[in-house]
PDB file of C-alpha atoms in Angstrom:
ATOM      1  CA  MET A   1       0.018   0.039   0.158  1.00 83.00           C
ATOM      2  CA  PHE A   2       1.167   3.571  -1.070  1.00 92.00           C
ATOM      3  CA  ASP A   3       2.074   6.296   1.833  1.00 93.00           C
ATOM      4  CA  ALA A   4      -0.961   8.369   1.427  1.00 94.00           C
ATOM      5  CA  THR A   5       0.558  11.283   3.469  1.00 92.00           C
ATOM      6  CA  LYS A   6       3.559  11.459   0.671  1.00 91.00           C
ATOM      7  CA  LEU A   7       0.716  11.181  -1.996  1.00 93.00           C
ATOM      8  CA  LEU A   8      -1.079  14.201  -0.578  1.00 92.00           C
ATOM      9  CA  GLY A   9       2.508  16.068  -0.516  1.00 87.00           C
ATOM     10  CA  ALA A  10       2.914  15.112  -4.033  1.00 87.00           C
ATOM     11  CA  LEU A  11      -0.572  16.221  -5.217  1.00 87.00           C
ATOM     12  CA  LEU A  12      -0.159  19.531  -3.287  1.00 83.00           C
ATOM     13  CA  GLU A  13       3.486  20.187  -4.730  1.00 78.00           C
ATOM     14  CA  GLY A  14       2.206  19.386  -8.123  1.00 78.00           C
ATOM     15  CA  ARG A  15      -1.185  21.539  -7.901  1.00 79.00           C
ATOM     16  CA  ALA A  16      -1.300  23.930  -5.314  1.00 78.00           C
ATOM     17  CA  PRO A  17      -3.538  26.797  -5.995  1.00 83.00           C
ATOM     18  CA  ALA A  18      -2.248  30.327  -5.941  1.00 82.00           C
ATOM     19  CA  SER A  19      -4.445  31.041  -2.739  1.00 84.00           C
ATOM     20  CA  MET A  20      -2.467  28.332  -0.908  1.00 80.00           C
ATOM     21  CA  PRO A  21       0.227  30.713   0.799  1.00 77.00           C
ATOM     22  CA  GLY A  22      -2.458  32.990   1.645  1.00 78.00           C
ATOM     23  CA  ARG A  23      -4.835  30.358   3.263  1.00 81.00           C
ATOM     24  CA  LEU A  24      -1.734  29.150   5.120  1.00 77.00           C
ATOM     25  CA  ASP A  25      -0.789  32.677   6.324  1.00 75.00           C
ATOM     26  CA  ALA A  26      -4.388  33.236   7.560  1.00 78.00           C
ATOM     27  CA  ALA A  27      -4.267  30.144   9.688  1.00 76.00           C
ATOM     28  CA  SER A  28      -0.936  30.850  11.150  1.00 72.00           C
ATOM     29  CA  ARG A  29      -2.082  34.341  12.321  1.00 71.00           C
ATOM     30  CA  GLN A  30      -5.208  32.776  13.998  1.00 67.00           C
ATOM     31  CA  GLY A  31      -2.877  30.118  15.445  1.00 61.00           C
ATOM     32  CA  GLN A  32      -1.020  33.129  17.201  1.00 57.00           C
ATOM     33  CA  GLN A  33      -4.362  33.671  19.381  1.00 59.00           C
ATOM     34  CA  GLY A  34      -3.785  30.598  21.151  1.00 59.00           C
ATOM     35  CA  GLY A  35      -5.492  27.057  21.252  1.00 64.00           C
ATOM     36  CA  LEU A  36      -4.788  23.818  19.346  1.00 67.00           C
ATOM     37  CA  MET A  37      -3.578  25.604  16.220  1.00 66.00           C
ATOM     38  CA  GLN A  38      -0.775  27.488  18.189  1.00 65.00           C
ATOM     39  CA  GLN A  39       0.409  24.019  19.780  1.00 63.00           C
ATOM     40  CA  VAL A  40       0.625  22.713  16.158  1.00 68.00           C
ATOM     41  CA  LEU A  41       2.301  25.719  14.623  1.00 62.00           C
ATOM     42  CA  SER A  42       4.939  25.187  17.757  1.00 61.00           C
ATOM     43  CA  GLN A  43       5.465  21.525  16.740  1.00 60.00           C
ATOM     44  CA  LEU A  44       6.054  22.536  13.011  1.00 62.00           C
ATOM     45  CA  GLY A  45       8.123  25.616  13.911  1.00 56.00           C
ATOM     46  CA  GLY A  46       9.483  26.034  17.481  1.00 46.00           C
ATOM     47  CA  ALA A  47       8.632  28.729  19.907  1.00 39.00           C
ATOM     48  CA  SER A  48       8.045  31.352  17.220  1.00 44.00           C
ATOM     49  CA  ALA A  49       6.253  29.376  15.105  1.00 45.00           C
ATOM     50  CA  GLY A  50       3.317  31.696  14.241  1.00 46.00           C
ATOM     51  CA  ALA A  51       5.820  34.221  13.156  1.00 45.00           C
ATOM     52  CA  GLY A  52       8.061  31.845  11.578  1.00 45.00           C
ATOM     53  CA  LEU A  53       5.564  30.391   9.203  1.00 46.00           C
ATOM     54  CA  GLY A  54       4.383  34.097   8.364  1.00 40.00           C
ATOM     55  CA  SER A  55       7.908  34.810   7.503  1.00 43.00           C
ATOM     56  CA  LEU A  56       8.207  31.816   5.466  1.00 45.00           C
ATOM     57  CA  ILE A  57       5.155  32.545   3.601  1.00 40.00           C
ATOM     58  CA  GLY A  58       6.304  35.933   2.940  1.00 39.00           C
ATOM     59  CA  GLY A  59       9.563  34.671   1.653  1.00 42.00           C
ATOM     60  CA  MET A  60       7.546  32.648  -0.811  1.00 38.00           C
ATOM     61  CA  LEU A  61       5.660  35.549  -1.980  1.00 36.00           C
ATOM     62  CA  GLY A  62       8.440  37.798  -2.721  1.00 39.00           C
ATOM     63  CA  GLY A  63       8.170  39.789   0.557  1.00 39.00           C
ATOM     64  CA  SER A  64      10.483  40.651   3.278  1.00 34.00           C
ATOM     65  CA  GLY A  65      10.377  37.369   4.972  1.00 36.00           C
ATOM     66  CA  GLN A  66      13.018  34.880   5.254  1.00 38.00           C
ATOM     67  CA  GLN A  67      12.586  31.348   3.652  1.00 39.00           C
ATOM     68  CA  ALA A  68      13.626  28.089   5.215  1.00 38.00           C
ATOM     69  CA  PRO A  69      17.263  27.452   5.510  1.00 38.00           C
ATOM     70  CA  GLY A  70      18.307  25.191   2.738  1.00 38.00           C
ATOM     71  CA  ALA A  71      15.072  25.065   0.942  1.00 37.00           C
ATOM     72  CA  GLN A  72      15.150  24.172  -2.618  1.00 38.00           C
ATOM     73  CA  GLN A  73      13.804  26.561  -5.095  1.00 37.00           C
ATOM     74  CA  ALA A  74      12.918  24.137  -7.853  1.00 33.00           C
ATOM     75  CA  GLY A  75       9.971  21.652  -8.508  1.00 35.00           C
ATOM     76  CA  GLY A  76       7.174  22.192  -5.792  1.00 48.00           C
ATOM     77  CA  GLY A  77       7.995  26.041  -5.191  1.00 55.00           C
ATOM     78  CA  PHE A  78       6.037  27.179  -2.037  1.00 53.00           C
ATOM     79  CA  MET A  79       4.805  23.576  -0.901  1.00 59.00           C
ATOM     80  CA  ASN A  80       8.393  22.481  -1.324  1.00 59.00           C
ATOM     81  CA  ASN A  81       9.637  25.108   0.911  1.00 59.00           C
ATOM     82  CA  PHE A  82       7.060  24.321   3.345  1.00 59.00           C
ATOM     83  CA  GLY A  83       7.795  20.742   3.564  1.00 60.00           C
ATOM     84  CA  GLU A  84      11.427  21.501   4.271  1.00 58.00           C
ATOM     85  CA  TYR A  85      10.567  24.273   6.811  1.00 55.00           C
ATOM     86  CA  ALA A  86       8.273  21.760   8.732  1.00 57.00           C
ATOM     87  CA  ARG A  87      10.885  18.887   8.837  1.00 55.00           C
ATOM     88  CA  ARG A  88      13.897  21.063  10.099  1.00 55.00           C
ATOM     89  CA  ALA A  89      11.858  22.876  12.520  1.00 48.00           C
ATOM     90  CA  ALA A  90       9.695  19.920  13.841  1.00 52.00           C
ATOM     91  CA  ALA A  91      13.410  18.034  14.524  1.00 53.00           C
ATOM     92  CA  SER A  92      14.467  20.712  16.909  1.00 51.00           C
ATOM     93  CA  PRO A  93      12.173  20.329  20.192  1.00 42.00           C
ATOM     94  CA  ARG A  94      12.429  16.636  19.856  1.00 43.00           C
ATOM     95  CA  ASP A  95      14.440  16.180  23.433  1.00 42.00           C
ATOM     96  CA  GLN A  96      11.079  17.879  25.221  1.00 38.00           C
ATOM     97  CA  VAL A  97       8.973  14.903  24.272  1.00 36.00           C
ATOM     98  CA  ALA A  98      10.195  13.356  27.591  1.00 35.00           C
ATOM     99  CA  GLN A  99       9.274  16.470  29.704  1.00 38.00           C
ATOM    100  CA  ASN A 100       5.673  15.948  28.341  1.00 35.00           C
ATOM    101  CA  ASN A 101       5.856  19.316  26.590  1.00 37.00           C
ATOM    102  CA  PRO A 102       2.672  19.398  24.230  1.00 36.00           C
ATOM    103  CA  ALA A 103       4.421  21.688  21.775  1.00 37.00           C
ATOM    104  CA  ALA A 104       7.089  18.957  21.152  1.00 43.00           C
ATOM    105  CA  ILE A 105       7.250  16.784  18.106  1.00 47.00           C
ATOM    106  CA  GLY A 106       5.508  14.102  19.975  1.00 53.00           C
ATOM    107  CA  GLY A 107       2.267  16.311  20.106  1.00 61.00           C
ATOM    108  CA  LEU A 108       1.836  15.420  16.541  1.00 74.00           C
ATOM    109  CA  GLY A 109       0.987  12.044  17.242  1.00 75.00           C
ATOM    110  CA  ALA A 110       1.324   9.626  14.265  1.00 78.00           C
ATOM    111  CA  LEU A 111       2.055  12.502  11.926  1.00 80.00           C
ATOM    112  CA  ALA A 112       5.541  12.938  13.284  1.00 74.00           C
ATOM    113  CA  GLY A 113       7.133  10.475  11.252  1.00 74.00           C
ATOM    114  CA  ALA A 114       5.748  11.921   8.175  1.00 77.00           C
ATOM    115  CA  VAL A 115       7.036  15.506   9.087  1.00 71.00           C
ATOM    116  CA  LEU A 116      10.209  14.353  10.283  1.00 68.00           C
ATOM    117  CA  GLY A 117      10.734  12.271   7.105  1.00 74.00           C
ATOM    118  CA  GLY A 118      11.034  15.262   5.092  1.00 71.00           C
ATOM    119  CA  GLY A 119      10.129  15.769   1.497  1.00 76.00           C
ATOM    120  CA  ARG A 120       6.672  15.268   0.434  1.00 81.00           C
ATOM    121  CA  GLY A 121       5.922  13.348   3.742  1.00 83.00           C
ATOM    122  CA  ALA A 122       6.547  16.553   5.360  1.00 78.00           C
ATOM    123  CA  ILE A 123       4.357  18.606   3.039  1.00 81.00           C
ATOM    124  CA  GLY A 124       1.409  16.231   3.468  1.00 85.00           C
ATOM    125  CA  GLY A 125       1.962  15.771   7.271  1.00 84.00           C
ATOM    126  CA  GLY A 126       2.322  19.414   7.692  1.00 81.00           C
ATOM    127  CA  ILE A 127      -1.015  20.269   5.948  1.00 85.00           C
ATOM    128  CA  MET A 128      -2.930  17.578   7.697  1.00 88.00           C
ATOM    129  CA  ALA A 129      -1.542  18.785  11.148  1.00 84.00           C
ATOM    130  CA  MET A 130      -2.959  22.199  10.159  1.00 83.00           C
ATOM    131  CA  LEU A 131      -6.277  21.155   8.632  1.00 88.00           C
ATOM    132  CA  GLY A 132      -6.983  18.924  11.912  1.00 88.00           C
ATOM    133  CA  SER A 133      -6.228  21.697  14.048  1.00 85.00           C
ATOM    134  CA  ILE A 134      -8.336  24.024  11.954  1.00 87.00           C
ATOM    135  CA  ALA A 135     -11.346  21.561  12.086  1.00 90.00           C
ATOM    136  CA  TYR A 136     -10.980  20.899  15.948  1.00 88.00           C
ATOM    137  CA  THR A 137     -10.945  24.493  16.768  1.00 87.00           C
ATOM    138  CA  ALA A 138     -13.944  25.097  14.608  1.00 89.00           C
ATOM    139  CA  PHE A 139     -15.816  22.086  15.831  1.00 89.00           C
ATOM    140  CA  GLN A 140     -15.132  23.116  19.522  1.00 87.00           C
ATOM    141  CA  ASN A 141     -16.233  26.694  19.054  1.00 85.00           C
ATOM    142  CA  SER A 142     -19.304  25.658  16.940  1.00 83.00           C
ATOM    143  CA  SER A 143     -22.972  25.296  18.426  1.00 75.00           C
ATOM    144  CA  ALA A 144     -22.419  21.423  17.432  1.00 65.00           C
ATOM    145  CA  GLY A 145     -19.260  21.579  19.651  1.00 61.00           C
ATOM    146  CA  SER A 146     -20.853  23.306  22.365  1.00 58.00           C
ATOM    147  CA  GLY A 147     -23.169  20.613  23.023  1.00 52.00           C
ATOM    148  CA  ALA A 148     -20.701  18.002  23.730  1.00 46.00           C
ATOM    149  CA  ALA A 149     -21.961  17.774  27.312  1.00 37.00           C
ATOM    150  CA  SER A 150     -25.206  16.253  26.000  1.00 34.00           C
ATOM    151  CA  GLY A 151     -23.414  14.052  23.567  1.00 35.00           C
ATOM    152  CA  SER A 152     -23.973  15.720  20.249  1.00 37.00           C
ATOM    153  CA  ALA A 153     -20.241  16.130  19.938  1.00 39.00           C
ATOM    154  CA  SER A 154     -19.904  12.561  18.989  1.00 41.00           C
ATOM    155  CA  ALA A 155     -22.817  12.319  16.541  1.00 45.00           C
ATOM    156  CA  PRO A 156     -21.489  11.290  13.302  1.00 51.00           C
ATOM    157  CA  ALA A 157     -21.877  12.601   9.713  1.00 57.00           C
ATOM    158  CA  PRO A 158     -24.551  10.994   7.627  1.00 52.00           C
ATOM    159  CA  GLY A 159     -23.501   7.222   6.869  1.00 48.00           C
ATOM    160  CA  ALA A 160     -20.684   7.507   9.319  1.00 48.00           C
ATOM    161  CA  ALA A 161     -19.592   5.626  12.449  1.00 41.00           C
ATOM    162  CA  ALA A 162     -19.755   7.594  15.529  1.00 37.00           C
ATOM    163  CA  GLY A 163     -16.367   9.566  16.410  1.00 41.00           C
ATOM    164  CA  GLY A 164     -15.147  12.868  17.213  1.00 44.00           C
ATOM    165  CA  SER A 165     -14.564  14.412  20.786  1.00 45.00           C
ATOM    166  CA  ALA A 166     -15.809  12.519  23.503  1.00 42.00           C
ATOM    167  CA  ALA A 167     -18.597  14.155  25.377  1.00 41.00           C
ATOM    168  CA  GLY A 168     -17.595  16.448  28.141  1.00 45.00           C
ATOM    169  CA  ALA A 169     -13.636  15.698  27.250  1.00 53.00           C
ATOM    170  CA  ALA A 170     -11.419  18.283  28.238  1.00 62.00           C
ATOM    171  CA  PRO A 171     -10.032  20.426  25.245  1.00 69.00           C
ATOM    172  CA  ALA A 172      -6.960  18.570  23.537  1.00 72.00           C
ATOM    173  CA  LYS A 173      -3.701  20.330  24.245  1.00 70.00           C
ATOM    174  CA  SER A 174      -2.101  18.603  21.164  1.00 73.00           C
ATOM    175  CA  LEU A 175      -2.865  16.962  18.021  1.00 78.00           C
ATOM    176  CA  ALA A 176      -1.987  13.532  19.391  1.00 75.00           C
ATOM    177  CA  GLN A 177      -4.911  13.894  21.841  1.00 78.00           C
ATOM    178  CA  VAL A 178      -7.365  14.555  18.794  1.00 81.00           C
ATOM    179  CA  PRO A 179      -9.385  11.368  17.585  1.00 80.00           C
ATOM    180  CA  GLY A 180      -7.709   9.993  14.680  1.00 83.00           C
ATOM    181  CA  TYR A 181      -4.247  11.273  14.885  1.00 86.00           C
ATOM    182  CA  SER A 182      -2.725   8.868  17.346  1.00 87.00           C
ATOM    183  CA  ASP A 183      -3.012   5.735  15.065  1.00 90.00           C
ATOM    184  CA  PRO A 184      -0.794   5.302  12.050  1.00 91.00           C
ATOM    185  CA  ALA A 185      -3.622   3.541  10.330  1.00 93.00           C
ATOM    186  CA  GLU A 186      -6.174   5.988  11.008  1.00 94.00           C
ATOM    187  CA  VAL A 187      -3.697   8.882   9.645  1.00 92.00           C
ATOM    188  CA  GLN A 188      -3.278   7.019   6.351  1.00 95.00           C
ATOM    189  CA  ARG A 189      -7.087   6.581   6.027  1.00 96.00           C
ATOM    190  CA  LYS A 190      -7.532  10.303   6.738  1.00 95.00           C
ATOM    191  CA  ALA A 191      -4.934  11.208   4.204  1.00 95.00           C
ATOM    192  CA  ARG A 192      -6.385   9.211   1.424  1.00 97.00           C
ATOM    193  CA  LEU A 193      -9.823  10.966   2.290  1.00 97.00           C
ATOM    194  CA  MET A 194      -8.045  14.314   2.129  1.00 96.00           C
ATOM    195  CA  VAL A 195      -6.636  13.282  -1.336  1.00 96.00           C
ATOM    196  CA  ARG A 196     -10.305  12.513  -2.344  1.00 96.00           C
ATOM    197  CA  ALA A 197     -11.526  15.930  -0.912  1.00 96.00           C
ATOM    198  CA  MET A 198      -8.911  17.887  -2.949  1.00 94.00           C
ATOM    199  CA  VAL A 199      -9.361  16.099  -6.083  1.00 94.00           C
ATOM    200  CA  GLN A 200     -13.316  16.767  -6.177  1.00 94.00           C
ATOM    201  CA  ALA A 201     -12.839  20.193  -5.235  1.00 94.00           C
ATOM    202  CA  ALA A 202     -10.434  20.912  -7.865  1.00 91.00           C
ATOM    203  CA  LYS A 203     -12.716  19.234 -10.611  1.00 92.00           C
ATOM    204  CA  ALA A 204     -15.825  21.364  -9.244  1.00 90.00           C
ATOM    205  CA  ASP A 205     -15.077  24.041 -11.843  1.00 86.00           C
ATOM    206  CA  GLY A 206     -14.329  21.743 -14.879  1.00 83.00           C
ATOM    207  CA  THR A 207     -10.897  22.854 -15.186  1.00 75.00           C
ATOM    208  CA  VAL A 208      -9.072  19.356 -14.714  1.00 81.00           C
ATOM    209  CA  ASP A 209      -8.913  18.269 -18.170  1.00 79.00           C
ATOM    210  CA  GLN A 210      -6.869  15.513 -19.875  1.00 82.00           C
ATOM    211  CA  ALA A 211      -3.791  17.784 -19.982  1.00 82.00           C
ATOM    212  CA  GLU A 212      -3.897  18.614 -16.345  1.00 81.00           C
ATOM    213  CA  THR A 213      -4.527  14.842 -15.424  1.00 84.00           C
ATOM    214  CA  ALA A 214      -1.562  14.015 -17.445  1.00 85.00           C
ATOM    215  CA  ARG A 215       0.517  16.622 -15.761  1.00 83.00           C
ATOM    216  CA  ILE A 216      -0.709  15.343 -12.071  1.00 85.00           C
ATOM    217  CA  THR A 217       0.044  11.838 -12.880  1.00 86.00           C
ATOM    218  CA  GLY A 218       3.236  12.698 -14.299  1.00 84.00           C
ATOM    219  CA  HIS A 219       4.320  14.511 -11.231  1.00 81.00           C
ATOM    220  CA  ILE A 220       3.372  11.576  -9.083  1.00 86.00           C
ATOM    221  CA  ASP A 221       5.294   9.258 -11.418  1.00 84.00           C
ATOM    222  CA  ARG A 222       8.624  11.481 -11.405  1.00 80.00           C
ATOM    223  CA  GLY A 223       8.371  11.453  -7.616  1.00 75.00           C
ATOM    224  CA  GLY A 224       8.395   7.693  -7.265  1.00 82.00           C
ATOM    225  CA  GLU A 225       4.991   7.241  -5.382  1.00 85.00           C
ATOM    226  CA  GLY A 226       4.489   3.942  -7.102  1.00 89.00           C
ATOM    227  CA  PRO A 227       2.031   2.729  -9.329  1.00 92.00           C
ATOM    228  CA  GLU A 228      -0.727   2.159  -6.378  1.00 94.00           C
ATOM    229  CA  ALA A 229      -0.677   5.720  -5.769  1.00 93.00           C
ATOM    230  CA  ARG A 230      -1.007   6.748  -9.417  1.00 92.00           C
ATOM    231  CA  ALA A 231      -3.926   4.216  -9.746  1.00 94.00           C
ATOM    232  CA  PHE A 232      -5.716   5.863  -6.659  1.00 95.00           C
ATOM    233  CA  VAL A 233      -5.652   9.357  -8.246  1.00 93.00           C
ATOM    234  CA  GLU A 234      -6.380   8.247 -11.643  1.00 92.00           C
ATOM    235  CA  HIS A 235      -9.588   6.690 -10.275  1.00 93.00           C
ATOM    236  CA  GLU A 236     -10.413   9.558  -8.390  1.00 93.00           C
ATOM    237  CA  LEU A 237      -9.861  11.908 -11.142  1.00 91.00           C
ATOM    238  CA  ARG A 238     -12.127   9.770 -13.432  1.00 91.00           C
ATOM    239  CA  GLN A 239     -15.042   9.736 -10.716  1.00 91.00           C
ATOM    240  CA  PRO A 240     -17.858  12.246 -11.007  1.00 92.00           C
ATOM    241  CA  VAL A 241     -17.875  15.071  -8.748  1.00 93.00           C
ATOM    242  CA  ASP A 242     -20.395  13.911  -5.808  1.00 95.00           C
ATOM    243  CA  PRO A 243     -20.046  15.365  -2.432  1.00 96.00           C
ATOM    244  CA  ALA A 244     -22.644  13.001  -1.158  1.00 96.00           C
ATOM    245  CA  ALA A 245     -20.453  10.164  -1.988  1.00 95.00           C
ATOM    246  CA  LEU A 246     -17.399  11.743  -0.062  1.00 96.00           C
ATOM    247  CA  ALA A 247     -19.584  12.573   2.967  1.00 97.00           C
ATOM    248  CA  ARG A 248     -20.620   8.759   3.254  1.00 96.00           C
ATOM    249  CA  ASP A 249     -17.054   7.936   4.070  1.00 96.00           C
ATOM    250  CA  VAL A 250     -16.745  10.666   6.912  1.00 97.00           C
ATOM    251  CA  LYS A 251     -16.496   9.097  10.468  1.00 94.00           C
ATOM    252  CA  SER A 252     -17.245  11.992  12.585  1.00 92.00           C
ATOM    253  CA  ARG A 253     -18.438  15.765  12.565  1.00 90.00           C
ATOM    254  CA  GLN A 254     -14.825  16.896  13.219  1.00 90.00           C
ATOM    255  CA  GLU A 255     -13.509  14.687  10.251  1.00 95.00           C
ATOM    256  CA  ALA A 256     -16.462  16.267   8.236  1.00 96.00           C
ATOM    257  CA  LEU A 257     -14.676  19.776   8.861  1.00 96.00           C
ATOM    258  CA  GLU A 258     -11.446  18.518   7.874  1.00 96.00           C
ATOM    259  CA  VAL A 259     -12.754  17.528   4.832  1.00 97.00           C
ATOM    260  CA  TYR A 260     -14.470  20.819   4.225  1.00 97.00           C
ATOM    261  CA  ALA A 261     -11.138  22.362   5.055  1.00 95.00           C
ATOM    262  CA  ALA A 262      -9.009  20.192   2.695  1.00 95.00           C
ATOM    263  CA  SER A 263     -11.370  21.169   0.032  1.00 96.00           C
ATOM    264  CA  VAL A 264     -11.148  24.891   0.428  1.00 94.00           C
ATOM    265  CA  MET A 265      -7.352  24.647   0.656  1.00 90.00           C
ATOM    266  CA  ALA A 266      -7.233  22.918  -2.697  1.00 90.00           C
ATOM    267  CA  ILE A 267      -9.023  25.798  -4.628  1.00 91.00           C
ATOM    268  CA  ASP A 268      -8.947  29.600  -4.965  1.00 91.00           C
ATOM    269  CA  VAL A 269     -12.798  29.964  -4.341  1.00 93.00           C
ATOM    270  CA  ASP A 270     -13.096  32.261  -7.134  1.00 91.00           C
ATOM    271  CA  THR A 271     -15.786  31.032  -9.221  1.00 91.00           C
ATOM    272  CA  ASP A 272     -19.479  30.586  -8.994  1.00 94.00           C
ATOM    273  CA  ALA A 273     -18.957  26.778  -9.492  1.00 94.00           C
ATOM    274  CA  GLU A 274     -16.435  26.419  -6.887  1.00 94.00           C
ATOM    275  CA  ARG A 275     -18.509  28.364  -4.232  1.00 95.00           C
ATOM    276  CA  ASP A 276     -21.421  26.171  -5.418  1.00 96.00           C
ATOM    277  CA  TYR A 277     -19.431  22.931  -4.809  1.00 96.00           C
ATOM    278  CA  LEU A 278     -18.556  24.013  -1.187  1.00 97.00           C
ATOM    279  CA  ALA A 279     -22.171  24.816  -0.477  1.00 97.00           C
ATOM    280  CA  LYS A 280     -23.207  21.433  -1.559  1.00 97.00           C
ATOM    281  CA  LEU A 281     -20.413  19.813   0.246  1.00 97.00           C
ATOM    282  CA  ALA A 282     -21.216  21.515   3.381  1.00 97.00           C
ATOM    283  CA  LYS A 283     -24.820  20.157   3.103  1.00 97.00           C
ATOM    284  CA  ALA A 284     -23.917  16.836   2.090  1.00 97.00           C
ATOM    285  CA  LEU A 285     -21.489  16.803   5.425  1.00 97.00           C
ATOM    286  CA  THR A 286     -24.409  18.371   7.483  1.00 96.00           C
ATOM    287  CA  LEU A 287     -21.963  21.104   8.848  1.00 96.00           C
ATOM    288  CA  GLN A 288     -23.510  23.559  11.102  1.00 94.00           C
ATOM    289  CA  PRO A 289     -23.190  27.370   9.390  1.00 94.00           C
ATOM    290  CA  ASP A 290     -21.160  28.668  12.260  1.00 94.00           C
ATOM    291  CA  ALA A 291     -18.453  26.008  11.952  1.00 95.00           C
ATOM    292  CA  VAL A 292     -18.361  26.530   8.056  1.00 96.00           C
ATOM    293  CA  ALA A 293     -18.042  30.205   8.641  1.00 95.00           C
ATOM    294  CA  GLN A 294     -15.185  29.515  11.429  1.00 92.00           C
ATOM    295  CA  VAL A 295     -13.365  27.311   8.729  1.00 94.00           C
ATOM    296  CA  ASN A 296     -13.720  29.966   5.767  1.00 94.00           C
ATOM    297  CA  ALA A 297     -12.630  32.757   8.149  1.00 91.00           C
ATOM    298  CA  ALA A 298      -9.510  30.560   9.265  1.00 88.00           C
ATOM    299  CA  LEU A 299      -8.281  30.129   5.645  1.00 90.00           C
ATOM    300  CA  ASN A 300      -9.352  33.493   4.431  1.00 88.00           C
ATOM    301  CA  VAL A 301     -12.315  32.868   2.562  1.00 89.00           C
ATOM    302  CA  ARG A 302     -14.480  35.734   1.918  1.00 81.00           C
TER     303      ARG A 302
END
């Protein structure tokens, strides 16, 4: 079986939308306000993570910020630099794991190996960590999350098994405490789901033609992700745009928000077709409007 976090990284490296740096910048700014996102940014970038990621993004956009030391300029551009930044920065606080510091790399749970491994795994793992923290924060702050004491927090999305935050559970202090991020097999399942979500969103406005499909699969081939990974992406590219089918494979309300956030991350949201797709996806995932609004705000969608 292929490594789905690496495949996610390869997909982003080969087809990151122009809005991607701005999305990550907005998320990093939100993270400086505290909560789980701040912890994840610390795990990806050390003590000054929020500012560090913002500076990296500024550098990638030609601003005054500094790029990651030694980051490669060819190939994946911004996403390649993001992955290298995540790998280098995540390695620095490793000695704090023994001190139970939630900002240490151990706080990334099963994503730690992907991030520390560098390359496309670091890109995919880093993006998954950010998506997970965005979704967790939005869920906890939404009307659905505030009902955790009565059990609604663990209610599944349509067709899904029960999951999500436990009723009355204390807020997570690290991503490792969020359901689905401590088990490597679950992380792989999530990564495959995020790939599917991003491919579906990318197809929403009909711009993924045969030439674009060939470019995407060619990029996967050149990266050595293997025939299974290529076949998986080719299969998803051939499937009709169907948010209801995607929603049926979601396990919890929090994961539904992760799928929505991944879909937003994959597109510029600058056409009626894309906005219509996101609205249909939110409905299929039975997302609360306030939770959707929080994800949109975190990713700078207006």
